[in-house]
Short mmCIF file of C-alpha atoms in Angstrom, two decimals:
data_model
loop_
_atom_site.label_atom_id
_atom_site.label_comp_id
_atom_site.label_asym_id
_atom_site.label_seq_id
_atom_site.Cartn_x
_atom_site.Cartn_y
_atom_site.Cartn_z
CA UNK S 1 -21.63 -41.69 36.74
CA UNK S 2 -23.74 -41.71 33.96
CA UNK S 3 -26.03 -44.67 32.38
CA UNK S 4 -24.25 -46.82 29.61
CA UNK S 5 -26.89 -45.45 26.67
CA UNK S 6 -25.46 -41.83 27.46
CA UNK S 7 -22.19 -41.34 25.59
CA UNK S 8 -19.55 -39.09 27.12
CA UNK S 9 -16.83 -37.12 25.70
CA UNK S 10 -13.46 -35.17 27.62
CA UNK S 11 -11.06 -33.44 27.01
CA UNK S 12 -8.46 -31.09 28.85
CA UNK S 13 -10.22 -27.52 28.73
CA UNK S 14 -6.89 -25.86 27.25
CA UNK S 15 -7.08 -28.15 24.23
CA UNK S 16 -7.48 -26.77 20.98
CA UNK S 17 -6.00 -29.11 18.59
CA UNK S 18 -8.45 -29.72 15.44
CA UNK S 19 -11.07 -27.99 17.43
CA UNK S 20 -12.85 -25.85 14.71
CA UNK S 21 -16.07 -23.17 15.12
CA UNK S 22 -17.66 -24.20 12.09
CA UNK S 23 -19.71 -21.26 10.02
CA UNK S 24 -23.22 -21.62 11.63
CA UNK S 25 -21.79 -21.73 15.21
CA UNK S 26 -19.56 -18.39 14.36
CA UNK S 27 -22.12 -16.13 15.40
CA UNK S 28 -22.18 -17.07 18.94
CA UNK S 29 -18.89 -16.19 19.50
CA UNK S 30 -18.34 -13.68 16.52
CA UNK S 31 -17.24 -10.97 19.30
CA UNK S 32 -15.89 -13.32 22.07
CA UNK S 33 -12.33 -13.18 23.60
CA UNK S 34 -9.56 -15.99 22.73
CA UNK S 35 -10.55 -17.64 25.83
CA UNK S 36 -13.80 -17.64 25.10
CA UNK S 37 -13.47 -18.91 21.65
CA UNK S 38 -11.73 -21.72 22.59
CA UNK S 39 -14.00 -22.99 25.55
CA UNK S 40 -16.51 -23.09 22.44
CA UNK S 41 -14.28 -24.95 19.98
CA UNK S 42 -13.43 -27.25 22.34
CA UNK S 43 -16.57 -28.08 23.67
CA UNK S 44 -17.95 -28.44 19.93
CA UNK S 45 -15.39 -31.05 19.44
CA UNK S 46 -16.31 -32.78 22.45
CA UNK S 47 -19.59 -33.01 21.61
CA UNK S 48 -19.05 -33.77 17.63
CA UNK S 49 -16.82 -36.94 18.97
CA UNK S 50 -19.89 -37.69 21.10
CA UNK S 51 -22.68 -37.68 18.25
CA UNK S 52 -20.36 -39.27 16.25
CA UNK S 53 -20.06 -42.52 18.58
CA UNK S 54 -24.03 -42.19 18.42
CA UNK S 55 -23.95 -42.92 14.90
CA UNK S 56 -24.58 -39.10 13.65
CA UNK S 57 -22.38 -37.57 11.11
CA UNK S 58 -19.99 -34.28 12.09
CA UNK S 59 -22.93 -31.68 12.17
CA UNK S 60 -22.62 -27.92 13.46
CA UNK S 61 -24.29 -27.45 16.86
CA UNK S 62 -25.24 -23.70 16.99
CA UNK S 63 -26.84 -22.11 19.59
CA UNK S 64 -29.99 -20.66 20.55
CA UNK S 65 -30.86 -17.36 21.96
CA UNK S 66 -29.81 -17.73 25.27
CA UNK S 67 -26.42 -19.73 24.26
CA UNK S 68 -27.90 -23.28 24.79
CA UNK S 69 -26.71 -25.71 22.31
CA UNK S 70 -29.03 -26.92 19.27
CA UNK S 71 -28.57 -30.95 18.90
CA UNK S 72 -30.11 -32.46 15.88
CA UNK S 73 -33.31 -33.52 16.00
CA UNK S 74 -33.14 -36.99 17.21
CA UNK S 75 -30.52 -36.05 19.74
CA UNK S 76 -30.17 -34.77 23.32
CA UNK S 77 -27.38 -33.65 25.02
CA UNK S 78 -24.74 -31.22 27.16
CA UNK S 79 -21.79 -29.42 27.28
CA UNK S 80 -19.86 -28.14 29.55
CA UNK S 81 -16.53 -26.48 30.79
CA UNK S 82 -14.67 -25.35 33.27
CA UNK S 83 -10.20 -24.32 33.41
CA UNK S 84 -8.90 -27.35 33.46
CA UNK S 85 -11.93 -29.54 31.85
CA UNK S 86 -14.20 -29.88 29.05
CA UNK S 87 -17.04 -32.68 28.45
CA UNK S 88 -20.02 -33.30 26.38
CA UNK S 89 -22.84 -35.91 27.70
CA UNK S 90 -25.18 -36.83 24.30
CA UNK S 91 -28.20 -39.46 24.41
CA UNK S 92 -31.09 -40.76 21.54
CA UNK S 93 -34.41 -38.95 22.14
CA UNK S 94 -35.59 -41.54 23.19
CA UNK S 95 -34.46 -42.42 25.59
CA UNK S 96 -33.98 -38.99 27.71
CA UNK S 97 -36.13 -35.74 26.86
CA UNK S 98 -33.24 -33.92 28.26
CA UNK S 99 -29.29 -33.98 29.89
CA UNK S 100 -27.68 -31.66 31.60
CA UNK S 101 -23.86 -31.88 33.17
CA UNK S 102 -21.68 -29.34 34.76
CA UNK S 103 -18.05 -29.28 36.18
CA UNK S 104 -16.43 -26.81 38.08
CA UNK S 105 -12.84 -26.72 40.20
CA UNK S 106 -13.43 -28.22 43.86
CA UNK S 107 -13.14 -25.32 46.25
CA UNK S 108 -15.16 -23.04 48.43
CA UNK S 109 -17.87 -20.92 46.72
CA UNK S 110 -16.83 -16.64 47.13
CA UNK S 111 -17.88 -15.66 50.19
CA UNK S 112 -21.58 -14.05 50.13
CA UNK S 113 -22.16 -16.49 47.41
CA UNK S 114 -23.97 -19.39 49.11
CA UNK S 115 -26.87 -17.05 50.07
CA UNK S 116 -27.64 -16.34 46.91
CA UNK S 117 -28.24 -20.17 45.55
CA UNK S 118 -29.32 -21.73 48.60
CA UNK S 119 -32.70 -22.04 50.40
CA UNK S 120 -32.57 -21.99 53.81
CA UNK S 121 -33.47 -25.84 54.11
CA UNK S 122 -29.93 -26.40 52.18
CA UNK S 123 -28.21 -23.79 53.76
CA UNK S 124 -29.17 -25.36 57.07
CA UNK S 125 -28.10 -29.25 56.00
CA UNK S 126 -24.83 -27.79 54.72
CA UNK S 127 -23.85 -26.22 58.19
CA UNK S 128 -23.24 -30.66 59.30
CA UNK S 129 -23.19 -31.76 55.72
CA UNK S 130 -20.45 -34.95 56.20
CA UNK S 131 -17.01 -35.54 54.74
CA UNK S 132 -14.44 -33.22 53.30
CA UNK S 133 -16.56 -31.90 50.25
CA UNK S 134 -17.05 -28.62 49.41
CA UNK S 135 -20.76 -29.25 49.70
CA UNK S 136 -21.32 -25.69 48.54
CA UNK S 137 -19.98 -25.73 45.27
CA UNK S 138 -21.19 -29.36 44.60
CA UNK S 139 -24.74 -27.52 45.49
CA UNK S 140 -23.92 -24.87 42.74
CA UNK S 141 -22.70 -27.22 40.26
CA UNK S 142 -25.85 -29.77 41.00
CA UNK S 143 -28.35 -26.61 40.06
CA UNK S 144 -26.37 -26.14 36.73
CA UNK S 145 -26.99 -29.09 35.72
CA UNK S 146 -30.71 -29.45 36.91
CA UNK S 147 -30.76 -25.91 35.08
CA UNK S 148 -29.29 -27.38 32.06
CA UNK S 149 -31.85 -29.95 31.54
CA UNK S 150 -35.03 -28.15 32.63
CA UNK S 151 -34.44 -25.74 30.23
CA UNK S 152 -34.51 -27.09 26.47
CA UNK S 153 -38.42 -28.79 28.00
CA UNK S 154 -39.83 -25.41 29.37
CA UNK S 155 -37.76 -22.84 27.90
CA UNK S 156 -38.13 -21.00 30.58
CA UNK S 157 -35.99 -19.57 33.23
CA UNK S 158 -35.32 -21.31 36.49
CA UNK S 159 -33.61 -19.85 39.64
CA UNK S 160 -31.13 -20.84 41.96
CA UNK S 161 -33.61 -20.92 44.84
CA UNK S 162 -36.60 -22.33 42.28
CA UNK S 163 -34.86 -25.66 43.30
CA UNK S 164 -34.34 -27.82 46.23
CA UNK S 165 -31.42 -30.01 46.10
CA UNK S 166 -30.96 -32.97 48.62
CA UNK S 167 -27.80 -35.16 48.73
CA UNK S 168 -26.92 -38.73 49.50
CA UNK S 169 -23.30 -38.66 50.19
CA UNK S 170 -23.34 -42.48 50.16
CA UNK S 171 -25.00 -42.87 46.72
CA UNK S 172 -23.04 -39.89 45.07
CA UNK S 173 -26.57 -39.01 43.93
CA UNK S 174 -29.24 -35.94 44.52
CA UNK S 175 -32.57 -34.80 43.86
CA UNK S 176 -34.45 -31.88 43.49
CA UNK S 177 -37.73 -30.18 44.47
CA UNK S 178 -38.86 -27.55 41.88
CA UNK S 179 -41.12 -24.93 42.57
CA UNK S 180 -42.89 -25.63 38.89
CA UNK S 181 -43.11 -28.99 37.07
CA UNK S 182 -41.80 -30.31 33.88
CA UNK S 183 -44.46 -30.60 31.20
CA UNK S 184 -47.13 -33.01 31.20
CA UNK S 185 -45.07 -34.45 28.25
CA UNK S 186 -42.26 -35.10 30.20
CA UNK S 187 -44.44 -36.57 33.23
CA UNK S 188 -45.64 -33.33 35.20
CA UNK S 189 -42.85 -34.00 37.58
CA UNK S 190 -41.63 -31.20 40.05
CA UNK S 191 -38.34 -33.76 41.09
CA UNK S 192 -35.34 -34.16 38.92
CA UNK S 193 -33.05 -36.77 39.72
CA UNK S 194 -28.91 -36.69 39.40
CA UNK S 195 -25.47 -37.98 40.15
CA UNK S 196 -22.21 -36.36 41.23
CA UNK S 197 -18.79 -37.85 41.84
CA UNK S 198 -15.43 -36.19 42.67
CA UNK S 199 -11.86 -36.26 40.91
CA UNK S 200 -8.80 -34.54 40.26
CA UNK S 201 -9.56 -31.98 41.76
CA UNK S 202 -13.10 -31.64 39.92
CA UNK S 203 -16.70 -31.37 40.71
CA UNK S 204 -18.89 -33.36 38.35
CA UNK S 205 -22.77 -33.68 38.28
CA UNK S 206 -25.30 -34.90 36.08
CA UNK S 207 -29.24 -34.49 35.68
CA UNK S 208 -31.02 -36.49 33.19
CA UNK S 209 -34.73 -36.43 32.46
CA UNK S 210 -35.73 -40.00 31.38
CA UNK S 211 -38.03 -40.57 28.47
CA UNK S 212 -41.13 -42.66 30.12
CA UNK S 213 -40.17 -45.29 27.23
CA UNK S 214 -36.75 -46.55 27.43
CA UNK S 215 -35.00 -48.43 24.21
CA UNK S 216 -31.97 -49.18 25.72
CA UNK S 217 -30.82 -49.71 29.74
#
């Protein structure tokens, strides 16, 4: 799903063996619940086994004030979890200002829910949207992930309806309209482009922001 210069990392999301919080990261989850805790660990390992296939020694990865991760400097990259699943998706600088994954279980969004996330163009595509998907969720988890990698450029907050997300079933691959651009550093865009694919019973989807000058394909 995602290019070959992007180096992913898995791992069942009940796993905790040799995951560690190292002393920096502590105060993220300092008051946190078991659970909670072990999401983190987990995820930290994930990513750790990630860098290191980049070439970058075991490192903390704290995070920031609104719980984003903190890669080193010459590294970009995501994390994410869900019951049953945990990844991390890590890239050089660059060659991608920014990542962002997701994956959630694949089932029906809570009733009430879809209103809340969805504009009424996607809210109207989704009423015929083709194939047995739960196009809903794969909307939600598609505006994580576009979340997840407009963020670390703008720092700034962006909405569930501050995106609109079209899907090509065929391509396993979506795009997205935002209602502001991405710096001028990053291109001025307002579209992010991403992929999505389906297994075992998961939802999986990916946005990456490419860097205009690529050193790898």
């Amino acid at each position: 799903m995602l290019p070959s210069n992007v180096v992913v990392r898995t791992c069942p999301g009940t796993w905790n063996g040799g995951a560690e919080i190292l002393p920096s990261e502590e105060g993220a989850v300092a008051t946190a619940v078991d659970k909670r805790r072990n999401e983190f660990a987990v995820g930290r390992a994930c990513a750790r086994a990630a860098l290191s296939e980049l070439g970058v020694p075991p490192c903390p990865i704290p995070s920031g004030l609104h719980r984003e991760p903190l890669w080193p400097p010459a590294v970009v990259g995501s994390i994410t979890h869900c019951p049953r699943f945990c990844a991390a998706a890590v890239a050089i600088r660059a060659s991608y200002h920014s990542i962002g994954i997701d994956a959630v279980i694949d089932e029906a969004l809570p009733p009430g829910l879809l209103a809340y996330i969805a504009v009424d163009e996607e809210q109207s595509w989704l009423t015929g949207a083709p194939g047995d998907i739960h196009w809903d969720r794969l909307l939600f988890s598609a505006k994580e992930s576009i979340f997840k990698a407009w963020f670390p450029l703008t720092r700034a907050w962006l909405g569930f309806q501050d995106a609109m997300v079209t899907f090509s079933a065929n391509d396993h691959a979506f795009w997205a309209r935002l209602s502001r651009p991405l710096p001028h550093t990053c291109g001025g865009t307002r579209e992010l482009r991403g992929r999505f694919m389906l297994a075992d019973g998961l939802i999986f989807t990916a946005a990456l922001v490419k860097s205009r000058i690529q050193t790898t394909p």
